[in-house]
């Protein structure tokens, strides 16, 4: 058994069907590992779920990496936390015997941003990702090879926290990196809406 405790994350693991993918749930700022459980279960009832809590706190609110201001990220911390998360995912796959199953991140806001950072920096950590209200975490110096990755990126036109331009740029980078990307820009704000659920279900069923 691999010792996951040394990573210091709070996590929840729910075993699903062995033939179904694994969903890695990554909450938004101020959330925790319980936040996206209902969403995960409703979009993929048979999937195994690994849900973790970000280790940074900002005024008591958990996050996955530090920021200097809203939308301005501490790049050094982001790089460190992204590598740390990639290490945790590799260890968790061994610990829970998930190596043969596809692993998709399902992230909202800050959780979607670190999932995007994983795809750009440590693409081997994920087989794909569902990114809800994500922005570009950094401009990569070199494009990763994402040719085997499936990505769903859903952005809100009226999102006050994530400007649509930022999500568009992220979609463009994924496209240039040869990912199989589906980008949906819809009349929504930062909060999730009912049609997000349907879009995710459709993506996972394809
Ligand atoms: C971030 O800090 O990751 C983004 O601004 C989204 C958020 O507020 O969590």
JSON list of C-alpha atoms and ligand atoms in Angstrom, two decimals:
[
{"chain": "A", "resi": 1, "resn": "UNK", "atom": "CA", "xyz": [0.00, 0.00, 0.00]},
{"chain": "A", "resi": 2, "resn": "UNK", "atom": "CA", "xyz": [1.21, 3.49, -0.82]},
{"chain": "A", "resi": 3, "resn": "UNK", "atom": "CA", "xyz": [1.10, 5.95, 2.03]},
{"chain": "A", "resi": 4, "resn": "UNK", "atom": "CA", "xyz": [-1.21, 8.74, 0.96]},
{"chain": "A", "resi": 5, "resn": "UNK", "atom": "CA", "xyz": [-1.18, 10.41, 4.38]},
{"chain": "A", "resi": 6, "resn": "UNK", "atom": "CA", "xyz": [2.27, 11.87, 3.76]},
{"chain": "A", "resi": 7, "resn": "UNK", "atom": "CA", "xyz": [0.74, 14.19, 1.12]},
{"chain": "A", "resi": 8, "resn": "UNK", "atom": "CA", "xyz": [-1.44, 15.79, 3.78]},
{"chain": "A", "resi": 9, "resn": "UNK", "atom": "CA", "xyz": [-4.62, 16.05, 1.69]},
{"chain": "A", "resi": 10, "resn": "UNK", "atom": "CA", "xyz": [-8.10, 15.43, 3.08]},
{"chain": "A", "resi": 11, "resn": "UNK", "atom": "CA", "xyz": [-9.76, 13.07, 0.65]},
{"chain": "A", "resi": 12, "resn": "UNK", "atom": "CA", "xyz": [-12.85, 10.99, 0.10]},
{"chain": "A", "resi": 13, "resn": "UNK", "atom": "CA", "xyz": [-12.77, 7.86, -2.04]},
{"chain": "A", "resi": 14, "resn": "UNK", "atom": "CA", "xyz": [-15.93, 6.11, -3.20]},
{"chain": "A", "resi": 15, "resn": "UNK", "atom": "CA", "xyz": [-15.48, 2.87, -5.12]},
{"chain": "A", "resi": 16, "resn": "UNK", "atom": "CA", "xyz": [-17.58, 2.50, -8.28]},
{"chain": "A", "resi": 17, "resn": "UNK", "atom": "CA", "xyz": [-17.71, -0.03, -11.12]},
{"chain": "A", "resi": 18, "resn": "UNK", "atom": "CA", "xyz": [-14.33, -1.30, -12.18]},
{"chain": "A", "resi": 19, "resn": "UNK", "atom": "CA", "xyz": [-15.29, -0.79, -15.82]},
{"chain": "A", "resi": 20, "resn": "UNK", "atom": "CA", "xyz": [-16.24, 2.87, -15.28]},
{"chain": "A", "resi": 21, "resn": "UNK", "atom": "CA", "xyz": [-13.83, 5.83, -15.25]},
{"chain": "A", "resi": 22, "resn": "UNK", "atom": "CA", "xyz": [-12.61, 7.56, -12.10]},
{"chain": "A", "resi": 23, "resn": "UNK", "atom": "CA", "xyz": [-13.65, 11.15, -11.40]},
{"chain": "A", "resi": 24, "resn": "UNK", "atom": "CA", "xyz": [-11.21, 13.36, -9.52]},
{"chain": "A", "resi": 25, "resn": "UNK", "atom": "CA", "xyz": [-13.30, 16.11, -7.91]},
{"chain": "A", "resi": 26, "resn": "UNK", "atom": "CA", "xyz": [-11.65, 19.50, -7.36]},
{"chain": "A", "resi": 27, "resn": "UNK", "atom": "CA", "xyz": [-13.76, 22.13, -5.60]},
{"chain": "A", "resi": 28, "resn": "UNK", "atom": "CA", "xyz": [-13.84, 25.92, -5.98]},
{"chain": "A", "resi": 29, "resn": "UNK", "atom": "CA", "xyz": [-12.47, 28.50, -3.52]},
{"chain": "A", "resi": 30, "resn": "UNK", "atom": "CA", "xyz": [-14.08, 28.07, -0.08]},
{"chain": "A", "resi": 31, "resn": "UNK", "atom": "CA", "xyz": [-15.30, 24.56, -0.84]},
{"chain": "A", "resi": 32, "resn": "UNK", "atom": "CA", "xyz": [-14.08, 21.20, 0.38]},
{"chain": "A", "resi": 33, "resn": "UNK", "atom": "CA", "xyz": [-13.97, 17.54, -0.61]},
{"chain": "A", "resi": 34, "resn": "UNK", "atom": "CA", "xyz": [-17.74, 17.14, -0.05]},
{"chain": "A", "resi": 35, "resn": "UNK", "atom": "CA", "xyz": [-18.79, 19.99, -2.36]},
{"chain": "A", "resi": 36, "resn": "UNK", "atom": "CA", "xyz": [-18.91, 18.25, -5.72]},
{"chain": "A", "resi": 37, "resn": "UNK", "atom": "CA", "xyz": [-19.92, 14.77, -4.53]},
{"chain": "A", "resi": 38, "resn": "UNK", "atom": "CA", "xyz": [-23.57, 15.16, -5.56]},
{"chain": "A", "resi": 39, "resn": "UNK", "atom": "CA", "xyz": [-22.58, 16.56, -8.94]},
{"chain": "A", "resi": 40, "resn": "UNK", "atom": "CA", "xyz": [-20.10, 13.72, -9.50]},
{"chain": "A", "resi": 41, "resn": "UNK", "atom": "CA", "xyz": [-22.64, 11.07, -8.55]},
{"chain": "A", "resi": 42, "resn": "UNK", "atom": "CA", "xyz": [-25.35, 12.54, -10.73]},
{"chain": "A", "resi": 43, "resn": "UNK", "atom": "CA", "xyz": [-23.21, 12.91, -13.87]},
{"chain": "A", "resi": 44, "resn": "UNK", "atom": "CA", "xyz": [-21.49, 9.52, -13.51]},
{"chain": "A", "resi": 45, "resn": "UNK", "atom": "CA", "xyz": [-23.42, 7.22, -11.12]},
{"chain": "A", "resi": 46, "resn": "UNK", "atom": "CA", "xyz": [-21.12, 4.23, -11.76]},
{"chain": "A", "resi": 47, "resn": "UNK", "atom": "CA", "xyz": [-17.80, 6.06, -11.59]},
{"chain": "A", "resi": 48, "resn": "UNK", "atom": "CA", "xyz": [-15.36, 5.78, -8.72]},
{"chain": "A", "resi": 49, "resn": "UNK", "atom": "CA", "xyz": [-14.88, 9.12, -7.06]},
{"chain": "A", "resi": 50, "resn": "UNK", "atom": "CA", "xyz": [-11.75, 10.58, -5.56]},
{"chain": "A", "resi": 51, "resn": "UNK", "atom": "CA", "xyz": [-12.44, 13.99, -4.07]},
{"chain": "A", "resi": 52, "resn": "UNK", "atom": "CA", "xyz": [-9.82, 16.12, -2.39]},
{"chain": "A", "resi": 53, "resn": "UNK", "atom": "CA", "xyz": [-9.58, 19.36, -0.44]},
{"chain": "A", "resi": 54, "resn": "UNK", "atom": "CA", "xyz": [-7.12, 22.05, -1.47]},
{"chain": "A", "resi": 55, "resn": "UNK", "atom": "CA", "xyz": [-4.36, 22.58, 1.10]},
{"chain": "A", "resi": 56, "resn": "UNK", "atom": "CA", "xyz": [-4.09, 26.36, 0.88]},
{"chain": "A", "resi": 57, "resn": "UNK", "atom": "CA", "xyz": [-6.40, 28.54, 2.95]},
{"chain": "A", "resi": 58, "resn": "UNK", "atom": "CA", "xyz": [-7.23, 32.12, 2.09]},
{"chain": "A", "resi": 59, "resn": "UNK", "atom": "CA", "xyz": [-9.08, 33.80, 4.97]},
{"chain": "A", "resi": 60, "resn": "UNK", "atom": "CA", "xyz": [-10.18, 30.35, 6.08]},
{"chain": "A", "resi": 61, "resn": "UNK", "atom": "CA", "xyz": [-11.28, 29.31, 2.58]},
{"chain": "A", "resi": 62, "resn": "UNK", "atom": "CA", "xyz": [-9.63, 26.20, 1.11]},
{"chain": "A", "resi": 63, "resn": "UNK", "atom": "CA", "xyz": [-8.00, 26.55, -2.33]},
{"chain": "A", "resi": 64, "resn": "UNK", "atom": "CA", "xyz": [-5.60, 24.50, -4.43]},
{"chain": "A", "resi": 65, "resn": "UNK", "atom": "CA", "xyz": [-2.94, 27.21, -4.82]},
{"chain": "A", "resi": 66, "resn": "UNK", "atom": "CA", "xyz": [-2.19, 30.75, -3.68]},
{"chain": "A", "resi": 67, "resn": "UNK", "atom": "CA", "xyz": [-3.22, 33.89, -5.50]},
{"chain": "A", "resi": 68, "resn": "UNK", "atom": "CA", "xyz": [-1.99, 37.45, -5.19]},
{"chain": "A", "resi": 69, "resn": "UNK", "atom": "CA", "xyz": [-5.36, 38.96, -6.13]},
{"chain": "A", "resi": 70, "resn": "UNK", "atom": "CA", "xyz": [-8.50, 37.70, -7.83]},
{"chain": "A", "resi": 71, "resn": "UNK", "atom": "CA", "xyz": [-7.38, 36.18, -11.11]},
{"chain": "A", "resi": 72, "resn": "UNK", "atom": "CA", "xyz": [-3.67, 36.91, -10.38]},
{"chain": "A", "resi": 73, "resn": "UNK", "atom": "CA", "xyz": [-1.94, 33.69, -9.43]},
{"chain": "A", "resi": 74, "resn": "UNK", "atom": "CA", "xyz": [1.20, 33.06, -7.39]},
{"chain": "A", "resi": 75, "resn": "UNK", "atom": "CA", "xyz": [2.95, 31.17, -10.19]},
{"chain": "A", "resi": 76, "resn": "UNK", "atom": "CA", "xyz": [5.63, 29.67, -7.99]},
{"chain": "A", "resi": 77, "resn": "UNK", "atom": "CA", "xyz": [3.04, 28.20, -5.65]},
{"chain": "A", "resi": 78, "resn": "UNK", "atom": "CA", "xyz": [0.88, 27.08, -8.58]},
{"chain": "A", "resi": 79, "resn": "UNK", "atom": "CA", "xyz": [3.83, 25.14, -10.07]},
{"chain": "A", "resi": 80, "resn": "UNK", "atom": "CA", "xyz": [4.63, 23.58, -6.69]},
{"chain": "A", "resi": 81, "resn": "UNK", "atom": "CA", "xyz": [1.00, 22.64, -5.94]},
{"chain": "A", "resi": 82, "resn": "UNK", "atom": "CA", "xyz": [0.45, 21.25, -9.43]},
{"chain": "A", "resi": 83, "resn": "UNK", "atom": "CA", "xyz": [3.46, 18.92, -9.10]},
{"chain": "A", "resi": 84, "resn": "UNK", "atom": "CA", "xyz": [2.35, 17.95, -5.61]},
{"chain": "A", "resi": 85, "resn": "UNK", "atom": "CA", "xyz": [-1.15, 17.10, -6.86]},
{"chain": "A", "resi": 86, "resn": "UNK", "atom": "CA", "xyz": [0.30, 15.06, -9.75]},
{"chain": "A", "resi": 87, "resn": "UNK", "atom": "CA", "xyz": [2.35, 13.10, -7.18]},
{"chain": "A", "resi": 88, "resn": "UNK", "atom": "CA", "xyz": [-0.74, 12.53, -5.05]},
{"chain": "A", "resi": 89, "resn": "UNK", "atom": "CA", "xyz": [-2.77, 11.31, -8.05]},
{"chain": "A", "resi": 90, "resn": "UNK", "atom": "CA", "xyz": [-0.06, 8.81, -9.01]},
{"chain": "A", "resi": 91, "resn": "UNK", "atom": "CA", "xyz": [0.10, 7.52, -5.42]},
{"chain": "A", "resi": 92, "resn": "UNK", "atom": "CA", "xyz": [-3.70, 7.38, -5.09]},
{"chain": "A", "resi": 93, "resn": "UNK", "atom": "CA", "xyz": [-3.99, 5.36, -8.32]},
{"chain": "A", "resi": 94, "resn": "UNK", "atom": "CA", "xyz": [-1.69, 2.75, -6.82]},
{"chain": "A", "resi": 95, "resn": "UNK", "atom": "CA", "xyz": [-3.27, 2.88, -3.36]},
{"chain": "A", "resi": 96, "resn": "UNK", "atom": "CA", "xyz": [-6.83, 2.42, -4.65]},
{"chain": "A", "resi": 97, "resn": "UNK", "atom": "CA", "xyz": [-5.84, 0.13, -7.58]},
{"chain": "A", "resi": 98, "resn": "UNK", "atom": "CA", "xyz": [-7.06, 2.52, -10.25]},
{"chain": "A", "resi": 99, "resn": "UNK", "atom": "CA", "xyz": [-4.15, 2.24, -12.66]},
{"chain": "A", "resi": 100, "resn": "UNK", "atom": "CA", "xyz": [-6.18, 0.55, -15.41]},
{"chain": "A", "resi": 101, "resn": "UNK", "atom": "CA", "xyz": [-9.09, 2.98, -15.34]},
{"chain": "A", "resi": 102, "resn": "UNK", "atom": "CA", "xyz": [-9.29, 6.33, -17.15]},
{"chain": "A", "resi": 103, "resn": "UNK", "atom": "CA", "xyz": [-9.11, 9.22, -14.69]},
{"chain": "A", "resi": 104, "resn": "UNK", "atom": "CA", "xyz": [-10.94, 12.47, -15.45]},
{"chain": "A", "resi": 105, "resn": "UNK", "atom": "CA", "xyz": [-10.72, 15.62, -13.37]},
{"chain": "A", "resi": 106, "resn": "UNK", "atom": "CA", "xyz": [-14.03, 17.36, -12.69]},
{"chain": "A", "resi": 107, "resn": "UNK", "atom": "CA", "xyz": [-13.12, 20.80, -11.43]},
{"chain": "A", "resi": 108, "resn": "UNK", "atom": "CA", "xyz": [-15.04, 23.97, -10.66]},
{"chain": "A", "resi": 109, "resn": "UNK", "atom": "CA", "xyz": [-13.43, 27.43, -10.67]},
{"chain": "A", "resi": 110, "resn": "UNK", "atom": "CA", "xyz": [-10.21, 27.21, -8.60]},
{"chain": "A", "resi": 111, "resn": "UNK", "atom": "CA", "xyz": [-10.38, 23.40, -8.91]},
{"chain": "A", "resi": 112, "resn": "UNK", "atom": "CA", "xyz": [-10.81, 23.70, -12.69]},
{"chain": "A", "resi": 113, "resn": "UNK", "atom": "CA", "xyz": [-7.82, 26.06, -12.80]},
{"chain": "A", "resi": 114, "resn": "UNK", "atom": "CA", "xyz": [-5.49, 23.60, -11.10]},
{"chain": "A", "resi": 115, "resn": "UNK", "atom": "CA", "xyz": [-6.81, 20.82, -13.36]},
{"chain": "A", "resi": 116, "resn": "UNK", "atom": "CA", "xyz": [-5.94, 23.04, -16.36]},
{"chain": "A", "resi": 117, "resn": "UNK", "atom": "CA", "xyz": [-2.49, 23.56, -14.85]},
{"chain": "A", "resi": 118, "resn": "UNK", "atom": "CA", "xyz": [-2.10, 19.77, -14.51]},
{"chain": "A", "resi": 119, "resn": "UNK", "atom": "CA", "xyz": [-2.95, 19.29, -18.18]},
{"chain": "A", "resi": 120, "resn": "UNK", "atom": "CA", "xyz": [-0.38, 21.90, -19.22]},
{"chain": "A", "resi": 121, "resn": "UNK", "atom": "CA", "xyz": [2.38, 20.86, -16.82]},
{"chain": "A", "resi": 122, "resn": "UNK", "atom": "CA", "xyz": [1.81, 17.21, -15.83]},
{"chain": "A", "resi": 123, "resn": "UNK", "atom": "CA", "xyz": [-0.46, 15.84, -18.57]},
{"chain": "A", "resi": 124, "resn": "UNK", "atom": "CA", "xyz": [0.32, 12.23, -17.63]},
{"chain": "A", "resi": 125, "resn": "UNK", "atom": "CA", "xyz": [-1.74, 12.74, -14.44]},
{"chain": "A", "resi": 126, "resn": "UNK", "atom": "CA", "xyz": [-5.09, 12.85, -16.27]},
{"chain": "A", "resi": 127, "resn": "UNK", "atom": "CA", "xyz": [-6.81, 11.13, -19.18]},
{"chain": "A", "resi": 128, "resn": "UNK", "atom": "CA", "xyz": [-9.18, 14.04, -19.56]},
{"chain": "A", "resi": 129, "resn": "UNK", "atom": "CA", "xyz": [-10.91, 16.83, -17.73]},
{"chain": "A", "resi": 130, "resn": "UNK", "atom": "CA", "xyz": [-14.22, 18.58, -17.26]},
{"chain": "A", "resi": 131, "resn": "UNK", "atom": "CA", "xyz": [-13.42, 22.18, -16.51]},
{"chain": "A", "resi": 132, "resn": "UNK", "atom": "CA", "xyz": [-16.28, 24.31, -15.22]},
{"chain": "A", "resi": 133, "resn": "UNK", "atom": "CA", "xyz": [-15.61, 28.08, -15.27]},
{"chain": "A", "resi": 134, "resn": "UNK", "atom": "CA", "xyz": [-11.84, 27.75, -15.81]},
{"chain": "A", "resi": 135, "resn": "UNK", "atom": "CA", "xyz": [-9.35, 30.40, -16.91]},
{"chain": "A", "resi": 136, "resn": "UNK", "atom": "CA", "xyz": [-5.86, 30.10, -18.28]},
{"chain": "A", "resi": 137, "resn": "UNK", "atom": "CA", "xyz": [-3.61, 29.39, -15.27]},
{"chain": "A", "resi": 138, "resn": "UNK", "atom": "CA", "xyz": [-0.43, 30.46, -17.13]},
{"chain": "A", "resi": 139, "resn": "UNK", "atom": "CA", "xyz": [0.85, 30.80, -20.69]},
{"chain": "A", "resi": 140, "resn": "UNK", "atom": "CA", "xyz": [2.90, 27.63, -21.29]},
{"chain": "A", "resi": 141, "resn": "UNK", "atom": "CA", "xyz": [6.39, 28.13, -22.71]},
{"chain": "A", "resi": 142, "resn": "UNK", "atom": "CA", "xyz": [5.98, 25.01, -24.82]},
{"chain": "A", "resi": 143, "resn": "UNK", "atom": "CA", "xyz": [2.74, 23.31, -25.77]},
{"chain": "A", "resi": 144, "resn": "UNK", "atom": "CA", "xyz": [2.20, 19.90, -24.16]},
{"chain": "A", "resi": 145, "resn": "UNK", "atom": "CA", "xyz": [1.12, 16.94, -26.26]},
{"chain": "A", "resi": 146, "resn": "UNK", "atom": "CA", "xyz": [-2.51, 16.45, -25.31]},
{"chain": "A", "resi": 147, "resn": "UNK", "atom": "CA", "xyz": [-3.42, 14.32, -28.30]},
{"chain": "A", "resi": 148, "resn": "UNK", "atom": "CA", "xyz": [-4.87, 11.51, -26.19]},
{"chain": "A", "resi": 149, "resn": "UNK", "atom": "CA", "xyz": [-6.86, 13.76, -23.83]},
{"chain": "A", "resi": 150, "resn": "UNK", "atom": "CA", "xyz": [-10.58, 14.55, -23.87]},
{"chain": "A", "resi": 151, "resn": "UNK", "atom": "CA", "xyz": [-11.52, 17.93, -22.41]},
{"chain": "A", "resi": 152, "resn": "UNK", "atom": "CA", "xyz": [-14.86, 19.64, -21.82]},
{"chain": "A", "resi": 153, "resn": "UNK", "atom": "CA", "xyz": [-14.55, 23.34, -20.98]},
{"chain": "A", "resi": 154, "resn": "UNK", "atom": "CA", "xyz": [-17.72, 25.20, -20.04]},
{"chain": "A", "resi": 155, "resn": "UNK", "atom": "CA", "xyz": [-17.58, 28.96, -19.56]},
{"chain": "A", "resi": 156, "resn": "UNK", "atom": "CA", "xyz": [-20.23, 31.56, -18.70]},
{"chain": "A", "resi": 157, "resn": "UNK", "atom": "CA", "xyz": [-20.64, 34.68, -20.83]},
{"chain": "A", "resi": 158, "resn": "UNK", "atom": "CA", "xyz": [-21.71, 36.68, -17.77]},
{"chain": "A", "resi": 159, "resn": "UNK", "atom": "CA", "xyz": [-19.08, 35.22, -15.42]},
{"chain": "A", "resi": 160, "resn": "UNK", "atom": "CA", "xyz": [-17.82, 38.12, -13.25]},
{"chain": "A", "resi": 161, "resn": "UNK", "atom": "CA", "xyz": [-14.84, 36.12, -11.94]},
{"chain": "A", "resi": 162, "resn": "UNK", "atom": "CA", "xyz": [-13.56, 34.38, -15.07]},
{"chain": "A", "resi": 163, "resn": "UNK", "atom": "CA", "xyz": [-13.60, 36.65, -18.14]},
{"chain": "A", "resi": 164, "resn": "UNK", "atom": "CA", "xyz": [-14.80, 34.72, -21.23]},
{"chain": "A", "resi": 165, "resn": "UNK", "atom": "CA", "xyz": [-11.61, 35.80, -23.07]},
{"chain": "A", "resi": 166, "resn": "UNK", "atom": "CA", "xyz": [-9.55, 33.83, -20.54]},
{"chain": "A", "resi": 167, "resn": "UNK", "atom": "CA", "xyz": [-11.57, 30.66, -21.11]},
{"chain": "A", "resi": 168, "resn": "UNK", "atom": "CA", "xyz": [-11.34, 31.16, -24.88]},
{"chain": "A", "resi": 169, "resn": "UNK", "atom": "CA", "xyz": [-7.56, 31.42, -24.69]},
{"chain": "A", "resi": 170, "resn": "UNK", "atom": "CA", "xyz": [-7.43, 28.22, -22.62]},
{"chain": "A", "resi": 171, "resn": "UNK", "atom": "CA", "xyz": [-9.58, 26.41, -25.21]},
{"chain": "A", "resi": 172, "resn": "UNK", "atom": "CA", "xyz": [-7.25, 27.69, -27.96]},
{"chain": "A", "resi": 173, "resn": "UNK", "atom": "CA", "xyz": [-4.18, 26.34, -26.14]},
{"chain": "A", "resi": 174, "resn": "UNK", "atom": "CA", "xyz": [-5.82, 22.94, -25.68]},
{"chain": "A", "resi": 175, "resn": "UNK", "atom": "CA", "xyz": [-6.72, 22.91, -29.37]},
{"chain": "A", "resi": 176, "resn": "UNK", "atom": "CA", "xyz": [-3.15, 23.80, -30.38]},
{"chain": "A", "resi": 177, "resn": "UNK", "atom": "CA", "xyz": [-1.96, 21.00, -28.07]},
{"chain": "A", "resi": 178, "resn": "UNK", "atom": "CA", "xyz": [-4.12, 18.60, -30.11]},
{"chain": "A", "resi": 179, "resn": "UNK", "atom": "CA", "xyz": [-6.54, 17.69, -27.32]},
{"chain": "A", "resi": 180, "resn": "UNK", "atom": "CA", "xyz": [-10.03, 16.54, -28.21]},
{"chain": "A", "resi": 181, "resn": "UNK", "atom": "CA", "xyz": [-11.62, 19.68, -26.80]},
{"chain": "A", "resi": 182, "resn": "UNK", "atom": "CA", "xyz": [-15.25, 20.68, -26.56]},
{"chain": "A", "resi": 183, "resn": "UNK", "atom": "CA", "xyz": [-15.65, 24.33, -25.61]},
{"chain": "A", "resi": 184, "resn": "UNK", "atom": "CA", "xyz": [-19.07, 25.64, -24.61]},
{"chain": "A", "resi": 185, "resn": "UNK", "atom": "CA", "xyz": [-19.59, 29.34, -23.94]},
{"chain": "A", "resi": 186, "resn": "UNK", "atom": "CA", "xyz": [-23.11, 29.84, -22.65]},
{"chain": "A", "resi": 187, "resn": "UNK", "atom": "CA", "xyz": [-25.30, 32.58, -21.15]},
{"chain": "A", "resi": 188, "resn": "UNK", "atom": "CA", "xyz": [-24.45, 31.82, -17.52]},
{"chain": "A", "resi": 189, "resn": "UNK", "atom": "CA", "xyz": [-22.59, 33.45, -14.65]},
{"chain": "A", "resi": 190, "resn": "UNK", "atom": "CA", "xyz": [-19.94, 31.90, -12.42]},
{"chain": "A", "resi": 191, "resn": "UNK", "atom": "CA", "xyz": [-22.35, 29.55, -10.65]},
{"chain": "A", "resi": 192, "resn": "UNK", "atom": "CA", "xyz": [-23.24, 26.25, -12.24]},
{"chain": "A", "resi": 193, "resn": "UNK", "atom": "CA", "xyz": [-26.63, 25.89, -13.93]},
{"chain": "A", "resi": 194, "resn": "UNK", "atom": "CA", "xyz": [-28.80, 22.91, -14.84]},
{"chain": "A", "resi": 195, "resn": "UNK", "atom": "CA", "xyz": [-27.56, 22.70, -18.43]},
{"chain": "A", "resi": 196, "resn": "UNK", "atom": "CA", "xyz": [-23.97, 22.21, -17.19]},
{"chain": "A", "resi": 197, "resn": "UNK", "atom": "CA", "xyz": [-25.09, 18.88, -15.79]},
{"chain": "A", "resi": 198, "resn": "UNK", "atom": "CA", "xyz": [-26.59, 17.81, -19.11]},
{"chain": "A", "resi": 199, "resn": "UNK", "atom": "CA", "xyz": [-23.48, 18.94, -21.00]},
{"chain": "A", "resi": 200, "resn": "UNK", "atom": "CA", "xyz": [-21.27, 16.87, -18.69]},
{"chain": "A", "resi": 201, "resn": "UNK", "atom": "CA", "xyz": [-23.50, 13.80, -18.98]},
{"chain": "A", "resi": 202, "resn": "UNK", "atom": "CA", "xyz": [-23.44, 14.08, -22.78]},
{"chain": "A", "resi": 203, "resn": "UNK", "atom": "CA", "xyz": [-19.65, 14.44, -22.81]},
{"chain": "A", "resi": 204, "resn": "UNK", "atom": "CA", "xyz": [-19.15, 11.40, -20.56]},
{"chain": "A", "resi": 205, "resn": "UNK", "atom": "CA", "xyz": [-21.57, 9.29, -22.59]},
{"chain": "A", "resi": 206, "resn": "UNK", "atom": "CA", "xyz": [-19.74, 10.00, -25.90]},
{"chain": "B", "resi": 1, "resn": "LIG", "atom": "C1", "xyz": [-8.93, 31.28, -8.89]},
{"chain": "B", "resi": 1, "resn": "LIG", "atom": "O1", "xyz": [-8.44, 31.95, -7.99]},
{"chain": "B", "resi": 1, "resn": "LIG", "atom": "O2", "xyz": [-8.60, 30.13, -9.15]},
{"chain": "B", "resi": 1, "resn": "LIG", "atom": "C2", "xyz": [-10.01, 31.94, -9.70]},
{"chain": "B", "resi": 1, "resn": "LIG", "atom": "O3", "xyz": [-10.00, 33.29, -9.51]},
{"chain": "B", "resi": 1, "resn": "LIG", "atom": "C3", "xyz": [-11.33, 31.36, -9.42]},
{"chain": "B", "resi": 1, "resn": "LIG", "atom": "C4", "xyz": [-11.68, 31.44, -7.97]},
{"chain": "B", "resi": 1, "resn": "LIG", "atom": "O4", "xyz": [-12.08, 32.48, -7.48]},
{"chain": "B", "resi": 1, "resn": "LIG", "atom": "O5", "xyz": [-11.54, 30.43, -7.31]}
]
